[in-house]
Amino acid sequence: MNKELLLRHLRNVPDFPLKGIQFKDVSTWFKNAECLTELVNALYDIYKDKGITKVVGIESRGFVVGAALALRLGAGFVMCRKPGKLPAATHKMAYGKEYGTDTIEIHDDAITPDDVVLIHDDLLATGGSMRAAYDLVRLFEPKDIYVNFLIELRMEGLKGHDYLAHFIGEERMTALLTLTE
Ligand code: AMP
């Protein structure tokens, strides 16, 4: 993976959406064809032999690369969405995040016990949103669940990696870049 290319094109926005947050703006990756290809190729290399049948993307930045990766893997794509967006019957889960609290939902027929699932999001901060998505996916009792982030933040006070590794398992989690500032 071309880490230098990705680091060069990632925009950091200080104090967004709240003072003290260093916001990693992945839109500067998504708009760049070379970066987008790099992200999808890197993830394809990691997951091509895992038998993934469904990629679950977390709204909304998890949809972009999640859907592209699903296409490459020959898997289906499932949306984990903010409340009130999904039209049919859903399962819901509330969670706390780096800033504020939220709820996510998934259609209650989105996954089957035969699926091998990869849950994908752009970034790991506290791990709250991935924990909620993981708990939603577990309700379907799929064969296996993997978890991926484009970026993992390991800053002062952010223990998202350890928090998730505790119940998901280190061997089922990947991140393309780990950032400490
Ligand atoms: P968390 O649930 O705390 O792990 O937060 C992860 C979710 O919030 C992801 O969907 C990110 O898109 C978003 N997020 C949280 N902190 C940041 C940050 N510093 N930069 C960019 N996105 C963030």
PDB file of C-alpha atoms and ligand atoms in Angstrom:
ATOM      1  CA  MET A   1       0.000   0.000   0.000  1.00  0.00           C
ATOM      2  CA  ASN A   2       1.218   3.503  -0.866  1.00  0.00           C
ATOM      3  CA  LYS A   3       1.065   5.022   2.621  1.00  0.00           C
ATOM      4  CA  GLU A   4       2.906   8.158   1.552  1.00  0.00           C
ATOM      5  CA  LEU A   5       0.262   8.884  -1.132  1.00  0.00           C
ATOM      6  CA  LEU A   6      -2.532   8.511   1.405  1.00  0.00           C
ATOM      7  CA  LEU A   7      -0.824  10.607   4.096  1.00  0.00           C
ATOM      8  CA  ARG A   8      -0.126  13.365   1.549  1.00  0.00           C
ATOM      9  CA  HIS A   9      -3.789  13.562   0.477  1.00  0.00           C
ATOM     10  CA  LEU A  10      -5.565  13.319   3.837  1.00  0.00           C
ATOM     11  CA  ARG A  11      -6.891  16.683   5.052  1.00  0.00           C
ATOM     12  CA  ASN A  12      -6.872  17.427   8.786  1.00  0.00           C
ATOM     13  CA  VAL A  13      -9.458  19.988   9.932  1.00  0.00           C
ATOM     14  CA  PRO A  14      -8.731  21.255  13.466  1.00  0.00           C
ATOM     15  CA  ASP A  15     -11.665  22.021  15.795  1.00  0.00           C
ATOM     16  CA  PHE A  16     -14.370  20.405  13.617  1.00  0.00           C
ATOM     17  CA  PRO A  17     -17.163  19.834  14.560  1.00  0.00           C
ATOM     18  CA  LEU A  18     -16.091  20.826  18.105  1.00  0.00           C
ATOM     19  CA  LYS A  19     -13.067  22.562  19.598  1.00  0.00           C
ATOM     20  CA  GLY A  20     -10.277  20.075  20.295  1.00  0.00           C
ATOM     21  CA  ILE A  21     -11.312  17.521  17.611  1.00  0.00           C
ATOM     22  CA  GLN A  22      -8.771  16.887  14.837  1.00  0.00           C
ATOM     23  CA  PHE A  23     -11.156  15.916  12.050  1.00  0.00           C
ATOM     24  CA  LYS A  24      -9.650  13.562   9.450  1.00  0.00           C
ATOM     25  CA  ASP A  25     -11.412  14.558   6.251  1.00  0.00           C
ATOM     26  CA  VAL A  26     -11.439  11.475   4.008  1.00  0.00           C
ATOM     27  CA  SER A  27     -13.322  13.371   1.282  1.00  0.00           C
ATOM     28  CA  THR A  28      -9.876  14.407   0.029  1.00  0.00           C
ATOM     29  CA  TRP A  29      -9.143  10.687  -0.535  1.00  0.00           C
ATOM     30  CA  PHE A  30     -12.498   9.943  -2.108  1.00  0.00           C
ATOM     31  CA  LYS A  31     -12.241  12.749  -4.689  1.00  0.00           C
ATOM     32  CA  ASN A  32      -8.794  11.573  -5.809  1.00  0.00           C
ATOM     33  CA  ALA A  33      -8.930   8.645  -8.269  1.00  0.00           C
ATOM     34  CA  GLU A  34      -5.454   7.387  -7.343  1.00  0.00           C
ATOM     35  CA  CYS A  35      -6.237   7.382  -3.591  1.00  0.00           C
ATOM     36  CA  LEU A  36      -9.630   5.744  -4.081  1.00  0.00           C
ATOM     37  CA  THR A  37      -8.055   2.969  -6.146  1.00  0.00           C
ATOM     38  CA  GLU A  38      -5.294   2.559  -3.555  1.00  0.00           C
ATOM     39  CA  LEU A  39      -7.811   2.193  -0.706  1.00  0.00           C
ATOM     40  CA  VAL A  40      -9.962  -0.379  -2.506  1.00  0.00           C
ATOM     41  CA  ASN A  41      -6.961  -2.371  -3.769  1.00  0.00           C
ATOM     42  CA  ALA A  42      -5.368  -2.462  -0.296  1.00  0.00           C
ATOM     43  CA  LEU A  43      -8.602  -3.737   1.259  1.00  0.00           C
ATOM     44  CA  TYR A  44      -9.170  -6.245  -1.536  1.00  0.00           C
ATOM     45  CA  ASP A  45      -5.702  -7.709  -0.858  1.00  0.00           C
ATOM     46  CA  ILE A  46      -6.525  -8.127   2.841  1.00  0.00           C
ATOM     47  CA  TYR A  47     -10.015  -9.626   2.387  1.00  0.00           C
ATOM     48  CA  LYS A  48      -9.985 -11.486  -0.940  1.00  0.00           C
ATOM     49  CA  ASP A  49      -9.485 -14.935   0.645  1.00  0.00           C
ATOM     50  CA  LYS A  50     -11.751 -14.513   3.682  1.00  0.00           C
ATOM     51  CA  GLY A  51     -14.970 -15.631   2.001  1.00  0.00           C
ATOM     52  CA  ILE A  52     -16.747 -12.322   2.696  1.00  0.00           C
ATOM     53  CA  THR A  53     -20.352 -12.433   1.447  1.00  0.00           C
ATOM     54  CA  LYS A  54     -21.613  -9.088   2.877  1.00  0.00           C
ATOM     55  CA  VAL A  55     -19.868  -5.785   3.456  1.00  0.00           C
ATOM     56  CA  VAL A  56     -21.691  -3.592   5.992  1.00  0.00           C
ATOM     57  CA  GLY A  57     -20.916   0.139   5.665  1.00  0.00           C
ATOM     58  CA  ILE A  58     -21.589   2.630   8.473  1.00  0.00           C
ATOM     59  CA  GLU A  59     -23.317   5.876   7.379  1.00  0.00           C
ATOM     60  CA  SER A  60     -22.106   7.810   5.602  1.00  0.00           C
ATOM     61  CA  ARG A  61     -18.365   7.742   5.045  1.00  0.00           C
ATOM     62  CA  GLY A  62     -18.378   3.954   5.378  1.00  0.00           C
ATOM     63  CA  PHE A  63     -20.587   3.672   2.282  1.00  0.00           C
ATOM     64  CA  VAL A  64     -18.048   4.902  -0.260  1.00  0.00           C
ATOM     65  CA  VAL A  65     -15.199   2.417  -0.007  1.00  0.00           C
ATOM     66  CA  GLY A  66     -17.502  -0.235   1.530  1.00  0.00           C
ATOM     67  CA  ALA A  67     -19.634  -0.432  -1.614  1.00  0.00           C
ATOM     68  CA  ALA A  68     -16.622  -0.346  -3.953  1.00  0.00           C
ATOM     69  CA  LEU A  69     -14.969  -3.136  -1.956  1.00  0.00           C
ATOM     70  CA  ALA A  70     -18.154  -5.255  -1.970  1.00  0.00           C
ATOM     71  CA  LEU A  71     -18.184  -5.041  -5.764  1.00  0.00           C
ATOM     72  CA  ARG A  72     -14.535  -6.138  -5.965  1.00  0.00           C
ATOM     73  CA  LEU A  73     -15.101  -9.011  -3.511  1.00  0.00           C
ATOM     74  CA  GLY A  74     -18.265 -10.200  -5.267  1.00  0.00           C
ATOM     75  CA  ALA A  75     -20.136  -9.572  -1.992  1.00  0.00           C
ATOM     76  CA  GLY A  76     -23.396  -7.774  -1.241  1.00  0.00           C
ATOM     77  CA  PHE A  77     -23.472  -4.362   0.443  1.00  0.00           C
ATOM     78  CA  VAL A  78     -25.566  -3.467   3.519  1.00  0.00           C
ATOM     79  CA  MET A  79     -26.140   0.016   4.945  1.00  0.00           C
ATOM     80  CA  CYS A  80     -26.014   0.723   8.687  1.00  0.00           C
ATOM     81  CA  ARG A  81     -27.935   4.023   8.814  1.00  0.00           C
ATOM     82  CA  LYS A  82     -28.894   6.881  11.101  1.00  0.00           C
ATOM     83  CA  PRO A  83     -32.369   6.631  12.685  1.00  0.00           C
ATOM     84  CA  GLY A  84     -35.441   6.968  10.473  1.00  0.00           C
ATOM     85  CA  LYS A  85     -33.623   6.536   7.139  1.00  0.00           C
ATOM     86  CA  LEU A  86     -34.249   2.845   6.440  1.00  0.00           C
ATOM     87  CA  PRO A  87     -37.776   2.221   5.121  1.00  0.00           C
ATOM     88  CA  ALA A  88     -38.465  -1.382   6.232  1.00  0.00           C
ATOM     89  CA  ALA A  89     -38.314  -3.113   9.639  1.00  0.00           C
ATOM     90  CA  THR A  90     -34.996  -2.565  11.472  1.00  0.00           C
ATOM     91  CA  HIS A  91     -32.898  -3.508  14.471  1.00  0.00           C
ATOM     92  CA  LYS A  92     -31.627  -0.431  16.395  1.00  0.00           C
ATOM     93  CA  MET A  93     -28.649   0.213  18.674  1.00  0.00           C
ATOM     94  CA  ALA A  94     -27.696   3.358  20.645  1.00  0.00           C
ATOM     95  CA  TYR A  95     -24.053   4.328  21.301  1.00  0.00           C
ATOM     96  CA  GLY A  96     -21.821   7.129  22.611  1.00  0.00           C
ATOM     97  CA  LYS A  97     -19.167   8.768  20.388  1.00  0.00           C
ATOM     98  CA  GLU A  98     -16.166  11.112  20.562  1.00  0.00           C
ATOM     99  CA  TYR A  99     -18.662  13.969  20.286  1.00  0.00           C
ATOM    100  CA  GLY A 100     -22.325  13.360  21.301  1.00  0.00           C
ATOM    101  CA  THR A 101     -24.530  10.243  21.205  1.00  0.00           C
ATOM    102  CA  ASP A 102     -26.326   8.527  18.341  1.00  0.00           C
ATOM    103  CA  THR A 103     -28.331   5.493  17.208  1.00  0.00           C
ATOM    104  CA  ILE A 104     -27.834   3.280  14.151  1.00  0.00           C
ATOM    105  CA  GLU A 105     -30.168   0.885  12.418  1.00  0.00           C
ATOM    106  CA  ILE A 106     -29.947  -2.054  10.037  1.00  0.00           C
ATOM    107  CA  HIS A 107     -32.743  -3.764   8.085  1.00  0.00           C
ATOM    108  CA  ASP A 108     -33.797  -6.875   9.999  1.00  0.00           C
ATOM    109  CA  ASP A 109     -33.426  -9.037   6.855  1.00  0.00           C
ATOM    110  CA  ALA A 110     -30.026  -7.621   5.802  1.00  0.00           C
ATOM    111  CA  ILE A 111     -27.853 -10.579   6.881  1.00  0.00           C
ATOM    112  CA  THR A 112     -28.336 -14.363   7.175  1.00  0.00           C
ATOM    113  CA  PRO A 113     -26.554 -17.006   9.301  1.00  0.00           C
ATOM    114  CA  ASP A 114     -24.739 -18.154   6.112  1.00  0.00           C
ATOM    115  CA  ASP A 115     -23.009 -14.791   5.679  1.00  0.00           C
ATOM    116  CA  VAL A 116     -19.394 -13.918   6.415  1.00  0.00           C
ATOM    117  CA  VAL A 117     -19.533 -10.210   7.210  1.00  0.00           C
ATOM    118  CA  LEU A 118     -17.004  -7.397   6.963  1.00  0.00           C
ATOM    119  CA  ILE A 119     -18.096  -4.228   8.793  1.00  0.00           C
ATOM    120  CA  HIS A 120     -16.351  -1.160   7.408  1.00  0.00           C
ATOM    121  CA  ASP A 121     -16.091   2.482   8.519  1.00  0.00           C
ATOM    122  CA  ASP A 122     -13.776   5.332   7.627  1.00  0.00           C
ATOM    123  CA  LEU A 123     -12.349   5.947  11.085  1.00  0.00           C
ATOM    124  CA  LEU A 124     -11.986   4.500  14.583  1.00  0.00           C
ATOM    125  CA  ALA A 125     -12.038   7.034  17.448  1.00  0.00           C
ATOM    126  CA  THR A 126     -13.712   5.759  20.646  1.00  0.00           C
ATOM    127  CA  GLY A 127     -15.073   2.619  18.953  1.00  0.00           C
ATOM    128  CA  GLY A 128     -18.651   3.406  20.025  1.00  0.00           C
ATOM    129  CA  SER A 129     -20.203   3.371  16.566  1.00  0.00           C
ATOM    130  CA  MET A 130     -18.398   0.185  15.503  1.00  0.00           C
ATOM    131  CA  ARG A 131     -19.421  -1.481  18.758  1.00  0.00           C
ATOM    132  CA  ALA A 132     -23.056  -0.667  17.976  1.00  0.00           C
ATOM    133  CA  ALA A 133     -22.715  -1.929  14.382  1.00  0.00           C
ATOM    134  CA  TYR A 134     -20.959  -5.091  15.592  1.00  0.00           C
ATOM    135  CA  ASP A 135     -23.740  -5.754  18.131  1.00  0.00           C
ATOM    136  CA  LEU A 136     -26.356  -5.267  15.396  1.00  0.00           C
ATOM    137  CA  VAL A 137     -24.582  -7.686  13.036  1.00  0.00           C
ATOM    138  CA  ARG A 138     -24.174 -10.264  15.822  1.00  0.00           C
ATOM    139  CA  LEU A 139     -27.965 -10.414  16.195  1.00  0.00           C
ATOM    140  CA  PHE A 140     -28.040 -12.266  12.833  1.00  0.00           C
ATOM    141  CA  GLU A 141     -25.508 -14.885  14.070  1.00  0.00           C
ATOM    142  CA  PRO A 142     -23.440 -14.883  10.859  1.00  0.00           C
ATOM    143  CA  LYS A 143     -20.609 -17.403  10.330  1.00  0.00           C
ATOM    144  CA  ASP A 144     -17.913 -14.808  10.996  1.00  0.00           C
ATOM    145  CA  ILE A 145     -17.524 -11.040  11.474  1.00  0.00           C
ATOM    146  CA  TYR A 146     -14.486  -8.945  10.460  1.00  0.00           C
ATOM    147  CA  VAL A 147     -14.030  -5.253  11.104  1.00  0.00           C
ATOM    148  CA  ASN A 148     -12.062  -2.667   9.107  1.00  0.00           C
ATOM    149  CA  PHE A 149     -11.279   1.041   9.311  1.00  0.00           C
ATOM    150  CA  LEU A 150      -9.431   3.213   6.812  1.00  0.00           C
ATOM    151  CA  ILE A 151      -7.950   5.150   9.754  1.00  0.00           C
ATOM    152  CA  GLU A 152      -7.423   4.243  13.369  1.00  0.00           C
ATOM    153  CA  LEU A 153      -6.836   7.177  15.763  1.00  0.00           C
ATOM    154  CA  ARG A 154      -4.551   6.368  18.679  1.00  0.00           C
ATOM    155  CA  MET A 155      -4.343   9.687  20.461  1.00  0.00           C
ATOM    156  CA  GLU A 156      -4.243  10.676  24.090  1.00  0.00           C
ATOM    157  CA  GLY A 157      -7.469   9.468  25.703  1.00  0.00           C
ATOM    158  CA  LEU A 158      -8.735   7.497  22.666  1.00  0.00           C
ATOM    159  CA  LYS A 159      -8.721   3.806  23.478  1.00  0.00           C
ATOM    160  CA  GLY A 160     -10.997   2.630  20.666  1.00  0.00           C
ATOM    161  CA  HIS A 161      -8.627  -0.078  19.445  1.00  0.00           C
ATOM    162  CA  ASP A 162      -8.259  -1.776  22.835  1.00  0.00           C
ATOM    163  CA  TYR A 163     -11.967  -1.352  23.566  1.00  0.00           C
ATOM    164  CA  LEU A 164     -12.967  -3.149  20.333  1.00  0.00           C
ATOM    165  CA  ALA A 165     -10.164  -5.740  20.385  1.00  0.00           C
ATOM    166  CA  HIS A 166     -11.452  -6.891  23.757  1.00  0.00           C
ATOM    167  CA  PHE A 167     -14.705  -8.293  22.330  1.00  0.00           C
ATOM    168  CA  ILE A 168     -14.124  -8.490  18.540  1.00  0.00           C
ATOM    169  CA  GLY A 169     -10.605  -9.976  18.725  1.00  0.00           C
ATOM    170  CA  GLU A 170      -7.393  -8.362  17.460  1.00  0.00           C
ATOM    171  CA  GLU A 171      -7.137 -10.904  14.614  1.00  0.00           C
ATOM    172  CA  ARG A 172     -10.481  -9.817  13.160  1.00  0.00           C
ATOM    173  CA  MET A 173      -9.679  -6.075  13.073  1.00  0.00           C
ATOM    174  CA  THR A 174      -7.640  -4.098  10.518  1.00  0.00           C
ATOM    175  CA  ALA A 175      -6.904  -0.433   9.784  1.00  0.00           C
ATOM    176  CA  LEU A 176      -5.021   0.870   6.749  1.00  0.00           C
ATOM    177  CA  LEU A 177      -3.451   3.795   8.622  1.00  0.00           C
ATOM    178  CA  THR A 178      -2.854   4.338  12.334  1.00  0.00           C
ATOM    179  CA  LEU A 179      -2.547   8.026  13.241  1.00  0.00           C
ATOM    180  CA  THR A 180      -1.311   9.416  16.530  1.00  0.00           C
ATOM    181  CA  GLU A 181      -1.984  13.132  15.879  1.00  0.00           C
TER     182      GLU A 181
HETATM  183  P1  AMP B   1     -16.225   6.497  17.252  1.00  0.00           P
HETATM  184  O1  AMP B   1     -17.602   5.873  17.315  1.00  0.00           O
HETATM  185  O2  AMP B   1     -15.912   7.369  18.401  1.00  0.00           O
HETATM  186  O3  AMP B   1     -15.165   5.463  16.983  1.00  0.00           O
HETATM  187  O4  AMP B   1     -16.261   7.499  16.018  1.00  0.00           O
HETATM  188  C1  AMP B   1     -16.114   7.049  14.729  1.00  0.00           C
HETATM  189  C2  AMP B   1     -17.117   7.681  13.813  1.00  0.00           C
HETATM  190  O5  AMP B   1     -17.185   9.096  13.985  1.00  0.00           O
HETATM  191  C3  AMP B   1     -16.714   7.459  12.371  1.00  0.00           C
HETATM  192  O6  AMP B   1     -17.886   7.202  11.633  1.00  0.00           O
HETATM  193  C4  AMP B   1     -16.055   8.737  11.934  1.00  0.00           C
HETATM  194  O7  AMP B   1     -16.492   9.096  10.660  1.00  0.00           O
HETATM  195  C5  AMP B   1     -16.497   9.796  12.950  1.00  0.00           C
HETATM  196  N1  AMP B   1     -15.347  10.469  13.602  1.00  0.00           N
HETATM  197  C6  AMP B   1     -15.099  10.496  14.929  1.00  0.00           C
HETATM  198  N2  AMP B   1     -13.993  11.200  15.206  1.00  0.00           N
HETATM  199  C7  AMP B   1     -13.517  11.628  14.031  1.00  0.00           C
HETATM  200  C8  AMP B   1     -12.363  12.398  13.647  1.00  0.00           C
HETATM  201  N3  AMP B   1     -11.504  12.868  14.553  1.00  0.00           N
HETATM  202  N4  AMP B   1     -12.176  12.627  12.316  1.00  0.00           N
HETATM  203  C9  AMP B   1     -13.050  12.142  11.407  1.00  0.00           C
HETATM  204  N5  AMP B   1     -14.146  11.430  11.702  1.00  0.00           N
HETATM  205  C10 AMP B   1     -14.390  11.169  12.994  1.00  0.00           C
END
